Amino acid sequence: AQSVTQPDIHITVSEGASLELRCNYSYGATPYLFWYVQSPGQGLQLLLKYFSGDTLVQGIKGFEAEFKRSQSSFNLRKPSVHWSDAAEYFCAVGASMEYGNKLVFGAGTILRVKS
Amino acid sequence: DAGVTQSPTHLIKTRGQQVTLRCSPKSGHDTVSWYQQALGQGPQFIFQYYEEEERQRGNFPDRFSGHQFPNYSSELNVNALLLGDSALYLCASSLEDRGQYFGPGTRLTVT
């Protein structure tokens, strides 16, 4: 069964500082991996996804993530955080379409940005 | 290009009642998934519809049922509402293995 762990419930960074949000997954085959962002009371916006190929994935809003199979990790990074990045971030793992591709989400990391 | 839309935005129901939530997928998408997000938690998979059939189901009771129409839109029905059903209900659409795109959600409050 798939599972996702986001070890950090809250993270606070200063505006302009770099950011790394951690994600560890458990899945028996090659996973499909995703990062989503959610602002309060809103739906989820897809930041980036990894299906195969290059393990460094570029997303929207200046985010990137690196897939490390040996560590079962898919950490999200941004070199310089903006105040508008304050939100909750969810990592998710999915199977391929032939297995129904449901997404299993982590519990989320709330990002606070201080000026 | 319209994204995923959901209706209604908010809903208040009483315990024991029934509710229907609606979802229109992103243009060109043929698969719809439903998720429940309780306060302070990540979304939990309810079920997924493809070609008007339920393809996969999460760990939710039979009180939760759904339907997909020929135009790919979908409904989520919940019978005999419980206080614990209060949550944000998210619909996501997808096409093959290209990632799921979420709607803004329906906030259901059961009193």
CSV table of C-alpha atoms in Angstrom, one decimal:
chain,number,residue,atom,x,y,z
A,1,ALA,CA,0.0,0.0,0.0
A,2,GLN,CA,1.1,3.5,-0.7
A,3,SER,CA,1.9,6.0,2.1
A,4,VAL,CA,3.4,9.4,2.4
A,5,THR,CA,5.1,11.1,5.4
A,6,GLN,CA,5.7,14.8,5.7
A,7,PRO,CA,7.8,15.1,8.8
A,8,ASP,CA,7.3,18.8,9.4
A,9,ILE,CA,3.8,20.0,10.4
A,10,HIS,CA,4.9,23.7,10.4
A,11,ILE,CA,7.8,25.5,8.9
A,12,THR,CA,8.6,29.2,9.2
A,13,VAL,CA,11.1,30.9,6.9
A,14,SER,CA,12.1,34.5,6.3
A,15,GLU,CA,11.1,36.1,3.0
A,16,GLY,CA,14.0,35.7,0.6
A,17,ALA,CA,15.4,32.7,2.3
A,18,SER,CA,15.6,29.3,0.7
A,19,LEU,CA,13.0,26.6,1.4
A,20,GLU,CA,13.0,22.8,1.6
A,21,LEU,CA,9.9,20.8,2.4
A,22,ARG,CA,10.5,17.1,3.1
A,23,CYS,CA,8.5,14.2,1.8
A,24,ASN,CA,9.1,10.5,2.1
A,25,TYR,CA,7.0,7.9,0.4
A,26,SER,CA,6.4,4.1,0.5
A,27,TYR,CA,5.4,2.3,-2.6
A,28,GLY,CA,6.4,-1.1,-4.0
A,29,ALA,CA,6.9,0.0,-7.6
A,30,THR,CA,8.1,3.2,-9.4
A,31,PRO,CA,5.8,5.9,-8.0
A,32,TYR,CA,4.2,8.8,-9.5
A,33,LEU,CA,4.9,11.8,-7.2
A,34,PHE,CA,3.2,15.1,-6.8
A,35,TRP,CA,3.4,18.3,-4.9
A,36,TYR,CA,0.3,20.4,-4.4
A,37,VAL,CA,-0.3,23.7,-2.7
A,38,GLN,CA,-3.5,24.8,-0.9
A,39,SER,CA,-4.4,28.3,0.3
A,40,PRO,CA,-6.9,28.6,3.2
A,41,GLY,CA,-10.4,27.5,2.2
A,42,GLN,CA,-9.2,26.7,-1.4
A,43,GLY,CA,-8.7,23.6,-3.5
A,44,LEU,CA,-5.4,22.1,-4.4
A,45,GLN,CA,-3.1,23.5,-7.1
A,46,LEU,CA,-0.6,21.2,-8.8
A,47,LEU,CA,3.0,22.5,-8.4
A,48,LEU,CA,4.9,19.8,-10.1
A,49,LYS,CA,4.9,16.0,-10.8
A,50,TYR,CA,7.4,13.3,-11.4
A,51,PHE,CA,6.5,10.3,-13.6
A,52,SER,CA,9.9,9.2,-14.9
A,53,GLY,CA,13.1,10.5,-16.5
A,54,ASP,CA,15.1,13.4,-15.0
A,55,THR,CA,14.9,13.2,-11.3
A,56,LEU,CA,15.0,17.0,-10.9
A,57,VAL,CA,11.6,18.3,-11.7
A,58,GLN,CA,10.8,22.0,-12.3
A,59,GLY,CA,7.3,23.3,-11.4
A,60,ILE,CA,5.4,26.5,-11.4
A,61,LYS,CA,6.1,29.5,-9.2
A,62,GLY,CA,9.8,28.8,-9.1
A,63,PHE,CA,9.5,25.4,-7.2
A,64,GLU,CA,11.5,22.3,-8.0
A,65,ALA,CA,11.7,18.8,-6.5
A,66,GLU,CA,14.2,16.0,-6.6
A,67,PHE,CA,13.3,12.3,-6.7
A,68,LYS,CA,15.8,10.2,-4.8
A,69,ARG,CA,14.9,6.5,-5.1
A,70,SER,CA,17.5,5.4,-2.6
A,71,GLN,CA,16.0,7.6,0.1
A,72,SER,CA,12.4,7.2,-1.0
A,73,SER,CA,12.2,11.0,-0.9
A,74,PHE,CA,10.7,13.7,-3.1
A,75,ASN,CA,11.7,17.0,-1.4
A,76,LEU,CA,10.3,20.3,-2.6
A,77,ARG,CA,12.7,23.3,-2.8
A,78,LYS,CA,12.6,27.0,-3.7
A,79,PRO,CA,15.7,29.2,-3.7
A,80,SER,CA,14.0,32.4,-2.5
A,81,VAL,CA,10.6,32.4,-0.7
A,82,HIS,CA,8.0,35.2,-1.3
A,83,TRP,CA,5.4,36.2,1.2
A,84,SER,CA,2.7,34.9,-1.2
A,85,ASP,CA,4.1,31.3,-0.8
A,86,ALA,CA,2.6,31.1,2.6
A,87,ALA,CA,0.1,28.2,2.3
A,88,GLU,CA,-0.1,24.5,3.1
A,89,TYR,CA,1.8,22.1,0.9
A,90,PHE,CA,0.9,18.4,0.3
A,91,CYS,CA,3.0,15.7,-1.1
A,92,ALA,CA,1.2,12.8,-2.8
A,93,VAL,CA,2.0,9.4,-4.3
A,94,GLY,CA,0.0,7.7,-7.0
A,95,ALA,CA,0.1,4.4,-8.9
A,96,SER,CA,0.0,4.2,-12.7
A,97,MET,CA,-3.4,4.5,-14.4
A,98,GLU,CA,-3.7,0.7,-14.8
A,99,TYR,CA,-4.0,0.5,-11.1
A,100,GLY,CA,-6.5,3.3,-10.9
A,101,ASN,CA,-4.0,6.0,-10.0
A,102,LYS,CA,-5.6,7.2,-6.8
A,103,LEU,CA,-3.5,9.7,-4.9
A,104,VAL,CA,-2.4,9.1,-1.3
A,105,PHE,CA,-1.5,12.4,0.4
A,106,GLY,CA,0.7,13.3,3.3
A,107,ALA,CA,-0.7,15.2,6.3
A,108,GLY,CA,0.7,18.5,4.8
A,109,THR,CA,3.2,21.1,5.9
A,110,ILE,CA,2.1,24.6,6.7
A,111,LEU,CA,4.5,27.2,5.5
A,112,ARG,CA,4.7,30.6,7.3
A,113,VAL,CA,6.8,33.4,5.8
A,114,LYS,CA,8.0,36.2,8.0
A,115,SER,CA,9.1,39.5,6.7
B,1,ASP,CA,-9.8,26.8,-20.7
B,2,ALA,CA,-12.1,26.1,-17.8
B,3,GLY,CA,-10.7,24.2,-15.0
B,4,VAL,CA,-12.5,21.8,-12.7
B,5,THR,CA,-15.7,23.3,-11.3
B,6,GLN,CA,-17.7,22.2,-8.3
B,7,SER,CA,-21.1,23.1,-6.9
B,8,PRO,CA,-22.3,24.1,-4.5
B,9,THR,CA,-19.5,26.0,-2.8
B,10,HIS,CA,-20.9,25.6,0.7
B,11,LEU,CA,-23.7,23.4,2.1
B,12,ILE,CA,-25.2,23.0,5.5
B,13,LYS,CA,-27.2,19.8,6.2
B,14,THR,CA,-28.7,18.1,9.3
B,15,ARG,CA,-27.7,14.6,10.5
B,16,GLY,CA,-29.6,11.9,8.7
B,17,GLN,CA,-30.2,13.9,5.5
B,18,GLN,CA,-28.8,13.2,2.1
B,19,VAL,CA,-26.6,15.4,0.0
B,20,THR,CA,-25.5,15.5,-3.7
B,21,LEU,CA,-22.3,17.3,-4.8
B,22,ARG,CA,-21.5,18.0,-8.4
B,23,CYS,CA,-18.3,18.2,-10.4
B,24,SER,CA,-17.4,19.2,-14.0
B,25,PRO,CA,-14.0,18.1,-15.1
B,26,LYS,CA,-11.4,20.1,-16.9
B,27,SER,CA,-11.9,20.2,-20.7
B,28,GLY,CA,-10.5,17.0,-22.3
B,29,HIS,CA,-10.4,15.0,-19.1
B,30,ASP,CA,-12.3,11.7,-18.8
B,31,THR,CA,-11.6,10.6,-15.3
B,32,VAL,CA,-13.0,12.0,-12.1
B,33,SER,CA,-11.8,11.3,-8.6
B,34,TRP,CA,-13.4,12.4,-5.3
B,35,TYR,CA,-11.6,13.1,-2.1
B,36,GLN,CA,-12.6,14.1,1.4
B,37,GLN,CA,-10.5,16.5,3.4
B,38,ALA,CA,-11.3,16.9,7.1
B,39,LEU,CA,-10.0,19.9,8.9
B,40,GLY,CA,-6.3,19.9,9.4
B,41,GLN,CA,-5.7,16.7,7.4
B,42,GLY,CA,-4.7,15.7,3.9
B,43,PRO,CA,-7.3,14.6,1.4
B,44,GLN,CA,-8.5,11.0,1.6
B,45,PHE,CA,-9.5,9.2,-1.6
B,46,ILE,CA,-13.2,8.2,-1.8
B,47,PHE,CA,-13.5,6.8,-5.3
B,48,GLN,CA,-12.7,7.3,-9.0
B,49,TYR,CA,-14.9,7.1,-12.1
B,50,TYR,CA,-13.9,6.3,-15.6
B,51,GLU,CA,-16.2,5.5,-18.6
B,52,GLU,CA,-19.2,5.9,-16.2
B,53,GLU,CA,-18.0,3.1,-14.0
B,54,GLU,CA,-16.5,3.2,-10.5
B,55,ARG,CA,-12.9,2.0,-11.1
B,56,GLN,CA,-11.4,2.2,-7.7
B,57,ARG,CA,-12.7,2.9,-4.2
B,58,GLY,CA,-11.1,4.0,-1.0
B,59,ASN,CA,-12.0,3.0,2.6
B,60,PHE,CA,-15.4,4.7,2.7
B,61,PRO,CA,-18.8,3.2,3.6
B,62,ASP,CA,-21.6,2.4,1.1
B,63,ARG,CA,-23.3,5.6,2.3
B,64,PHE,CA,-20.9,7.3,-0.2
B,65,SER,CA,-21.9,6.7,-3.8
B,66,GLY,CA,-21.3,8.3,-7.1
B,67,HIS,CA,-22.1,8.6,-10.7
B,68,GLN,CA,-20.4,9.7,-13.9
B,69,PHE,CA,-22.4,11.0,-16.8
B,70,PRO,CA,-21.6,10.6,-20.6
B,71,ASN,CA,-20.2,14.2,-20.6
B,72,TYR,CA,-17.7,13.0,-17.9
B,73,SER,CA,-19.2,15.2,-15.2
B,74,SER,CA,-19.8,13.5,-11.9
B,75,GLU,CA,-21.9,13.5,-8.7
B,76,LEU,CA,-21.0,12.4,-5.2
B,77,ASN,CA,-24.0,11.3,-3.0
B,78,VAL,CA,-23.8,10.8,0.7
B,79,ASN,CA,-26.8,9.3,2.6
B,80,ALA,CA,-27.6,9.3,6.3
B,81,LEU,CA,-25.2,12.1,7.0
B,82,LEU,CA,-23.2,12.0,10.2
B,83,LEU,CA,-21.5,14.8,12.0
B,84,GLY,CA,-18.1,13.3,11.0
B,85,ASP,CA,-19.0,13.8,7.3
B,86,SER,CA,-18.3,17.5,7.8
B,87,ALA,CA,-15.4,18.2,5.5
B,88,LEU,CA,-14.2,19.8,2.3
B,89,TYR,CA,-15.1,17.6,-0.6
B,90,LEU,CA,-12.6,17.8,-3.5
B,91,CYS,CA,-13.1,16.7,-7.1
B,92,ALA,CA,-10.1,16.0,-9.3
B,93,SER,CA,-10.1,15.3,-13.0
B,94,SER,CA,-7.4,13.7,-15.1
B,95,LEU,CA,-6.6,12.2,-18.5
B,96,GLU,CA,-4.5,9.1,-18.6
B,97,ASP,CA,-1.3,9.4,-16.4
B,98,ARG,CA,-1.0,13.1,-16.6
B,99,GLY,CA,-1.7,14.2,-13.1
B,100,GLN,CA,-4.9,15.1,-11.3
B,101,TYR,CA,-6.3,18.7,-11.3
B,102,PHE,CA,-8.5,19.7,-8.4
B,103,GLY,CA,-11.5,21.9,-8.2
B,104,PRO,CA,-12.1,24.5,-5.4
B,105,GLY,CA,-14.1,22.0,-3.3
B,106,THR,CA,-17.5,22.0,-1.6
B,107,ARG,CA,-17.5,22.7,2.1
B,108,LEU,CA,-20.1,20.5,3.8
B,109,THR,CA,-21.2,21.2,7.3
B,110,VAL,CA,-23.4,18.6,9.1
B,111,THR,CA,-25.2,19.9,12.2
